[in-house]
Short mmCIF file of C-alpha atoms in Angstrom, two decimals:
data_model
loop_
_atom_site.label_atom_id
_atom_site.label_comp_id
_atom_site.label_asym_id
_atom_site.label_seq_id
_atom_site.Cartn_x
_atom_site.Cartn_y
_atom_site.Cartn_z
CA MET A 18 16.73 -19.37 -6.99
CA LYS A 19 14.04 -18.98 -9.56
CA ALA A 20 14.58 -15.95 -11.83
CA ARG A 21 11.28 -14.19 -12.44
CA ARG A 22 12.49 -10.78 -13.47
CA SER A 23 13.30 -10.36 -17.13
CA HIS A 24 11.59 -7.02 -17.83
CA ALA A 25 14.45 -4.58 -18.41
CA SER A 26 11.99 -1.76 -19.13
CA TRP A 27 11.39 -1.48 -15.40
CA ARG A 28 15.00 -1.39 -14.20
CA ALA A 29 18.25 -3.29 -14.23
CA LEU A 30 18.31 -5.40 -11.11
CA ASN A 31 21.54 -5.88 -9.23
CA GLU A 32 22.28 -9.57 -9.70
CA ASP A 33 25.43 -9.59 -7.57
CA ARG A 34 25.18 -12.02 -4.70
CA ASP A 35 27.28 -12.31 -1.56
CA THR A 36 30.02 -14.90 -1.89
CA HIS A 37 31.13 -17.16 0.90
CA THR A 38 34.74 -17.18 2.09
CA THR A 39 36.38 -20.50 2.80
CA ARG A 40 37.66 -21.25 6.22
CA SER A 41 39.94 -24.11 5.33
CA ARG A 42 43.62 -23.32 5.32
CA ARG A 43 46.66 -25.55 4.59
CA GLY A 44 48.05 -27.03 7.77
CA LEU A 45 44.80 -26.53 9.76
CA ALA A 46 43.10 -29.83 8.98
CA ALA A 47 42.47 -30.61 12.60
CA LEU A 48 40.86 -27.27 13.28
CA THR A 49 38.73 -27.65 10.18
CA ALA A 50 37.52 -31.04 11.35
CA VAL A 51 36.52 -29.53 14.69
CA ALA A 52 34.71 -26.66 12.95
CA LEU A 53 32.79 -29.09 10.77
CA LEU A 54 31.81 -31.12 13.80
CA LEU A 55 30.62 -28.04 15.65
CA GLY A 56 28.75 -26.88 12.58
CA ALA A 57 26.94 -30.20 12.33
CA CYS A 58 25.94 -30.03 15.98
CA GLY A 59 25.32 -26.30 16.17
CA GLY A 60 21.87 -26.29 14.60
CA ASP A 61 20.09 -23.05 15.39
CA ASP A 62 23.23 -21.57 16.93
CA ASP A 63 24.93 -21.25 13.54
CA GLU A 64 25.22 -17.54 12.80
CA SER A 65 24.28 -18.10 9.15
CA ALA A 66 21.00 -19.81 10.06
CA GLY A 67 17.97 -17.81 9.06
CA GLU A 68 19.83 -15.60 6.61
CA PHE A 69 18.41 -14.95 3.16
CA GLY A 70 19.66 -13.55 -0.12
CA GLY A 71 18.54 -11.51 -3.11
CA THR A 72 17.06 -8.12 -3.94
CA LEU A 73 13.51 -7.46 -2.74
CA SER A 74 11.71 -4.94 -4.95
CA ILE A 75 8.94 -3.06 -3.16
CA GLY A 76 6.36 -0.73 -4.66
CA ALA A 77 3.27 1.23 -3.72
CA ILE A 78 0.27 2.88 -5.30
CA PRO A 79 1.10 6.56 -5.93
CA ASP A 80 -1.73 7.97 -3.84
CA GLN A 81 0.13 10.93 -2.35
CA ASP A 82 2.88 13.41 -3.17
CA PRO A 83 5.85 11.60 -4.82
CA GLU A 84 8.42 13.20 -2.51
CA LEU A 85 6.54 11.97 0.56
CA LEU A 86 6.32 8.47 -0.94
CA GLN A 87 10.04 8.43 -1.76
CA ARG A 88 10.87 9.33 1.82
CA LEU A 89 8.43 6.83 3.31
CA TYR A 90 9.42 3.82 1.26
CA GLY A 91 13.09 4.67 1.53
CA LEU A 92 12.68 4.30 5.30
CA VAL A 93 10.75 1.06 4.81
CA ALA A 94 13.54 -0.30 2.59
CA ASP A 95 16.15 0.56 5.23
CA HIS A 96 14.09 -1.12 7.95
CA LEU A 97 13.58 -4.32 5.96
CA GLU A 98 17.27 -4.55 5.06
CA ALA A 99 18.13 -4.28 8.76
CA GLU A 100 15.59 -6.95 9.72
CA LEU A 101 16.20 -9.43 6.87
CA PRO A 102 19.88 -10.51 6.83
CA GLY A 103 21.39 -10.85 3.38
CA VAL A 104 18.56 -9.12 1.53
CA GLU A 105 18.88 -5.86 -0.37
CA VAL A 106 15.66 -3.84 -0.64
CA GLU A 107 14.86 -1.33 -3.36
CA TYR A 108 11.84 0.93 -3.72
CA VAL A 109 10.58 1.09 -7.31
CA PRO A 110 8.22 4.07 -7.81
CA VAL A 111 5.40 3.84 -10.34
CA THR A 112 3.50 6.63 -12.06
CA ASP A 113 -0.05 5.35 -11.61
CA TYR A 114 -2.18 2.79 -9.83
CA GLN A 115 -2.22 0.43 -12.81
CA GLY A 116 1.57 0.48 -12.86
CA ALA A 117 1.62 -0.87 -9.31
CA VAL A 118 -0.64 -3.73 -10.41
CA SER A 119 1.11 -4.54 -13.69
CA GLY A 120 4.55 -4.42 -12.06
CA PHE A 121 3.42 -7.07 -9.60
CA VAL A 122 1.72 -9.17 -12.29
CA VAL A 123 4.86 -9.40 -14.47
CA GLY A 124 7.02 -10.12 -11.43
CA ASP A 125 9.02 -6.91 -11.30
CA LEU A 126 7.64 -6.06 -7.85
CA ASP A 127 7.87 -8.58 -5.01
CA LEU A 128 5.95 -6.69 -2.34
CA VAL A 129 3.49 -3.87 -2.95
CA TRP A 130 1.51 -1.51 -0.73
CA TYR A 131 -1.98 -1.49 -2.24
CA GLY A 132 -5.37 -0.07 -1.49
CA GLY A 133 -8.15 -2.62 -1.08
CA LEU A 134 -9.19 -2.60 -4.75
CA THR A 135 -5.72 -2.68 -6.31
CA GLY A 136 -4.73 -5.44 -3.89
CA VAL A 137 -7.67 -7.53 -5.05
CA GLN A 138 -6.89 -6.77 -8.70
CA ALA A 139 -3.26 -7.85 -8.28
CA ARG A 140 -4.13 -11.08 -6.44
CA LEU A 141 -6.70 -12.05 -9.05
CA GLU A 142 -3.93 -11.82 -11.68
CA VAL A 143 -1.25 -13.68 -9.69
CA ASP A 144 -2.37 -17.07 -8.46
CA GLY A 145 -1.27 -17.66 -4.88
CA ALA A 146 -0.40 -14.04 -4.08
CA GLN A 147 -1.08 -13.22 -0.45
CA ALA A 148 -2.29 -10.23 1.54
CA LEU A 149 0.29 -10.23 4.32
CA VAL A 150 0.16 -7.14 6.52
CA GLN A 151 -2.08 -4.12 7.09
CA ARG A 152 -1.99 -1.13 9.40
CA ASP A 153 -4.01 -1.26 12.59
CA ILE A 154 -6.29 1.42 11.12
CA ASP A 155 -7.05 -0.53 7.94
CA ALA A 156 -9.55 -2.86 9.55
CA GLU A 157 -11.88 0.13 9.92
CA PHE A 158 -10.87 2.58 7.23
CA THR A 159 -13.10 5.40 5.98
CA SER A 160 -13.48 7.93 3.18
CA VAL A 161 -14.62 11.53 3.45
CA PHE A 162 -16.78 13.57 1.12
CA ILE A 163 -15.77 17.21 0.89
CA ALA A 164 -17.45 20.30 -0.54
CA ASP A 165 -16.66 23.87 -1.46
CA THR A 166 -18.35 25.99 1.22
CA ALA A 167 -19.90 28.09 -1.57
CA THR A 168 -22.20 25.15 -2.34
CA GLY A 169 -24.01 25.65 0.95
CA ILE A 170 -23.91 21.90 1.65
CA GLU A 171 -24.01 21.32 5.41
CA PRO A 172 -22.35 18.30 7.10
CA PHE A 173 -24.55 15.24 7.60
CA ASP A 174 -24.11 11.94 9.43
CA ASP A 175 -25.72 9.21 7.33
CA VAL A 176 -25.35 7.80 3.82
CA ALA A 177 -28.76 9.11 2.76
CA GLY A 178 -27.44 12.65 3.22
CA LEU A 179 -25.23 12.18 0.15
CA ALA A 180 -28.30 13.13 -1.87
CA ALA A 181 -27.28 16.73 -1.11
CA LEU A 182 -24.44 16.35 -3.63
CA GLU A 183 -26.83 15.87 -6.52
CA GLY A 184 -26.63 18.63 -9.11
CA HIS A 185 -23.08 19.64 -8.15
CA SER A 186 -19.83 18.84 -9.96
CA PHE A 187 -17.89 15.96 -8.39
CA THR A 188 -14.46 14.33 -8.53
CA PHE A 189 -13.07 11.04 -7.30
CA GLY A 190 -9.32 10.40 -6.87
CA SER A 191 -7.77 7.66 -8.96
CA GLU A 192 -10.14 5.39 -10.88
CA SER A 193 -8.54 2.43 -9.08
CA SER A 194 -8.58 3.92 -5.58
CA THR A 195 -10.56 2.10 -2.91
CA SER A 196 -10.99 5.08 -0.60
CA GLY A 197 -11.05 7.67 -3.38
CA ARG A 198 -13.39 5.96 -5.82
CA LEU A 199 -14.63 2.40 -5.14
CA MET A 200 -16.19 2.82 -1.72
CA PRO A 201 -17.39 6.42 -2.30
CA GLN A 202 -19.14 5.28 -5.47
CA SER A 203 -20.73 2.43 -3.55
CA PHE A 204 -22.06 4.81 -0.89
CA LEU A 205 -23.30 7.23 -3.56
CA ALA A 206 -25.22 4.37 -5.15
CA GLU A 207 -26.69 3.48 -1.76
CA ALA A 208 -27.96 7.07 -1.55
CA GLY A 209 -29.53 6.77 -4.99
CA LEU A 210 -26.92 8.76 -6.94
CA ALA A 211 -25.50 7.56 -10.28
CA ILE A 212 -22.14 8.94 -11.39
CA ASP A 213 -23.31 9.35 -14.99
CA GLU A 214 -26.61 11.06 -14.16
CA SER A 215 -26.65 12.79 -10.79
CA PHE A 216 -23.85 15.35 -11.09
CA THR A 217 -23.24 18.48 -13.10
CA GLY A 218 -20.85 17.79 -15.96
CA GLU A 219 -18.67 14.72 -16.21
CA VAL A 220 -17.45 13.18 -12.98
CA GLY A 221 -13.69 13.73 -12.58
CA PHE A 222 -10.79 11.51 -11.57
CA SER A 223 -8.09 13.66 -10.00
CA GLY A 224 -5.44 10.93 -9.79
CA SER A 225 -4.65 11.26 -6.06
CA HIS A 226 -6.17 12.28 -2.74
CA ASP A 227 -4.09 15.44 -2.48
CA ALA A 228 -5.18 16.44 -5.98
CA THR A 229 -8.84 15.99 -5.03
CA ILE A 230 -8.45 18.48 -2.19
CA GLU A 231 -6.66 20.92 -4.49
CA LEU A 232 -9.32 20.69 -7.21
CA VAL A 233 -12.20 21.33 -4.81
CA ALA A 234 -10.29 24.14 -3.12
CA ALA A 235 -9.66 25.74 -6.53
CA GLY A 236 -13.34 25.52 -7.47
CA THR A 237 -12.64 23.17 -10.39
CA TYR A 238 -15.09 20.75 -8.79
CA GLU A 239 -17.65 21.61 -6.13
CA THR A 240 -17.49 18.29 -4.30
CA GLY A 241 -15.23 15.24 -4.07
CA ALA A 242 -14.27 12.14 -2.11
CA LEU A 243 -10.95 10.95 -0.72
CA ASN A 244 -9.04 8.93 1.85
CA SER A 245 -9.97 10.13 5.35
CA GLN A 246 -6.42 9.67 6.62
CA VAL A 247 -4.99 12.02 4.00
CA TRP A 248 -7.75 14.55 4.68
CA ASP A 249 -7.16 14.47 8.44
CA SER A 250 -3.42 14.78 7.96
CA ARG A 251 -3.67 17.75 5.60
CA VAL A 252 -6.15 19.53 7.90
CA GLU A 253 -3.85 18.95 10.89
CA GLU A 254 -0.90 20.31 8.89
CA GLY A 255 -2.88 23.44 8.08
CA ALA A 256 -2.66 22.63 4.37
CA VAL A 257 -6.45 22.93 3.90
CA ASP A 258 -8.34 26.20 4.05
CA THR A 259 -11.38 24.98 5.97
CA ALA A 260 -13.12 28.26 5.25
CA GLN A 261 -13.06 27.19 1.60
CA VAL A 262 -13.39 23.39 1.77
CA ILE A 263 -15.13 21.33 4.45
CA GLU A 264 -15.78 17.69 5.26
CA VAL A 265 -19.49 16.98 4.86
CA PHE A 266 -19.61 13.22 5.46
CA ARG A 267 -17.41 10.40 6.79
CA THR A 268 -18.37 6.95 5.56
CA PRO A 269 -18.96 3.72 7.46
CA PRO A 270 -15.74 1.66 7.88
CA TYR A 271 -14.27 -0.98 5.56
CA PHE A 272 -10.98 -2.87 5.06
CA ASP A 273 -8.48 -1.05 2.89
CA TYR A 274 -4.69 -0.72 2.52
CA HIS A 275 -2.36 -3.73 2.82
CA TRP A 276 0.94 -5.26 1.71
CA VAL A 277 0.62 -8.03 -0.92
CA GLY A 278 3.49 -10.45 -1.56
CA GLN A 279 4.39 -12.73 -4.44
CA PRO A 280 3.53 -16.41 -3.93
CA ASP A 281 7.15 -17.55 -4.37
CA LEU A 282 8.92 -15.32 -1.86
CA ASP A 283 10.36 -18.29 0.04
CA GLU A 284 11.67 -19.78 -3.20
CA GLN A 285 13.18 -16.47 -4.23
CA PHE A 286 14.80 -15.42 -0.96
CA GLY A 287 15.03 -18.53 1.21
CA ASP A 288 12.89 -20.82 3.34
CA GLY A 289 10.92 -18.94 5.97
CA PHE A 290 11.35 -15.59 4.25
CA THR A 291 7.62 -14.77 4.07
CA ASP A 292 7.18 -15.27 7.80
CA ALA A 293 10.31 -13.23 8.47
CA LEU A 294 9.01 -10.45 6.23
CA VAL A 295 5.69 -10.35 8.07
CA GLY A 296 7.60 -10.30 11.35
CA ALA A 297 9.79 -7.43 10.18
CA LEU A 298 6.75 -5.30 9.39
CA THR A 299 4.65 -6.22 12.41
CA SER A 300 7.63 -5.64 14.73
CA LEU A 301 7.63 -1.90 14.02
CA ASP A 302 7.43 -0.35 17.47
CA ALA A 303 5.97 3.10 18.09
CA ASP A 304 8.26 3.43 21.12
CA ASP A 305 11.37 3.17 18.93
CA PRO A 306 12.23 6.53 17.31
CA GLU A 307 13.22 5.09 13.91
CA ASP A 308 10.18 2.79 13.77
CA ALA A 309 7.94 5.61 14.97
CA ALA A 310 9.03 7.74 11.99
CA ILE A 311 7.79 5.05 9.60
CA LEU A 312 4.55 4.47 11.47
CA GLU A 313 3.86 8.20 11.62
CA LEU A 314 4.24 8.54 7.85
CA PHE A 315 1.82 5.64 7.44
CA GLY A 316 -0.56 7.27 9.91
CA ALA A 317 -0.59 4.13 12.06
CA THR A 318 0.50 2.96 15.49
CA SER A 319 1.32 -0.59 14.35
CA PHE A 320 1.13 -3.13 11.54
CA ILE A 321 -0.82 -6.36 11.94
CA ALA A 322 -1.05 -9.58 9.93
CA THR A 323 -3.93 -9.88 7.49
CA GLU A 324 -5.30 -12.37 4.96
CA ASN A 325 -7.01 -12.47 1.58
CA SER A 326 -10.47 -13.15 2.99
CA ASN A 327 -10.56 -9.72 4.68
CA TYR A 328 -10.97 -8.12 1.23
CA ALA A 329 -13.83 -10.29 -0.01
CA ALA A 330 -16.28 -7.44 0.55
CA ILE A 331 -14.07 -5.07 -1.48
CA GLU A 332 -14.06 -7.56 -4.35
CA ALA A 333 -17.84 -7.91 -4.17
CA VAL A 334 -18.36 -4.13 -4.33
CA ALA A 335 -15.85 -3.86 -7.19
CA ARG A 336 -17.71 -6.47 -9.20
CA ASP A 337 -21.03 -4.82 -8.43
CA ILE A 338 -19.96 -1.46 -9.86
CA GLY A 339 -17.99 -2.96 -12.73
CA ALA A 340 -14.48 -2.16 -11.43
CA ILE A 341 -13.67 -5.87 -11.65
CA ARG A 342 -15.26 -8.21 -14.18
#
């Protein structure tokens, strides 16, 4: 197998590999001959067929509370280990969005859960990298704009209504977030608002969707934008005081989150591994209690296969606003 990982600053990978036991024993030559014959004829019936080997390092953009992410990707790692014989899976947390991209670029992360923008950024840096799987909801994802009720901004239902945010303080999430920065900025521009001219004070970057809610609720910023899934989840949990902070606009849909894999996964882990990996993720079944726990944390009912071309519009918007050059 090709050894890509040489960056000890990330972590020391477990390089131990399973060893094979021999079946030949002195005095059993005849039985060994029969076993070899059966093995040659067994083809797909051989129990070792389809098994892989190695340590798969998975990562994700840190867009929510770290404890929630640790729980979620720990469950994902357990599921993938169960579905991919011979493969150990480790979740490697990162501290910021750029860390999720750079870890993939240097080869320390094999599979990463990205937003639309960070996925494009990673693939542009790693020739042959592939968008593999997305949630069912990611084909029509949305952002929400929120406001402190003290602003007096009333909910509206079209992009032009974003003009109501002019003259108020405003925060995005992470600078590299698709749903917390890229697409909201694009819709603001469509409404005629410029982030360096239309708001009071300097536009903020909270770092995560949860932080955006907290900052608007605290009055640090009067308005903000974030991932609609996180907003809906926090409202449902009762974690948002809707007498203090309200949703004022939900954007038109766009493609967003997805898993991106290294181009050499089959070389690293064995022939057919990429297809098996996609199958392991898309086989998550909402009717199975263990699978349902993963899907619920992702806010999805299933995972579906995807491809690089689905994010062409994200790349175009990113180039238009200068997020990608």
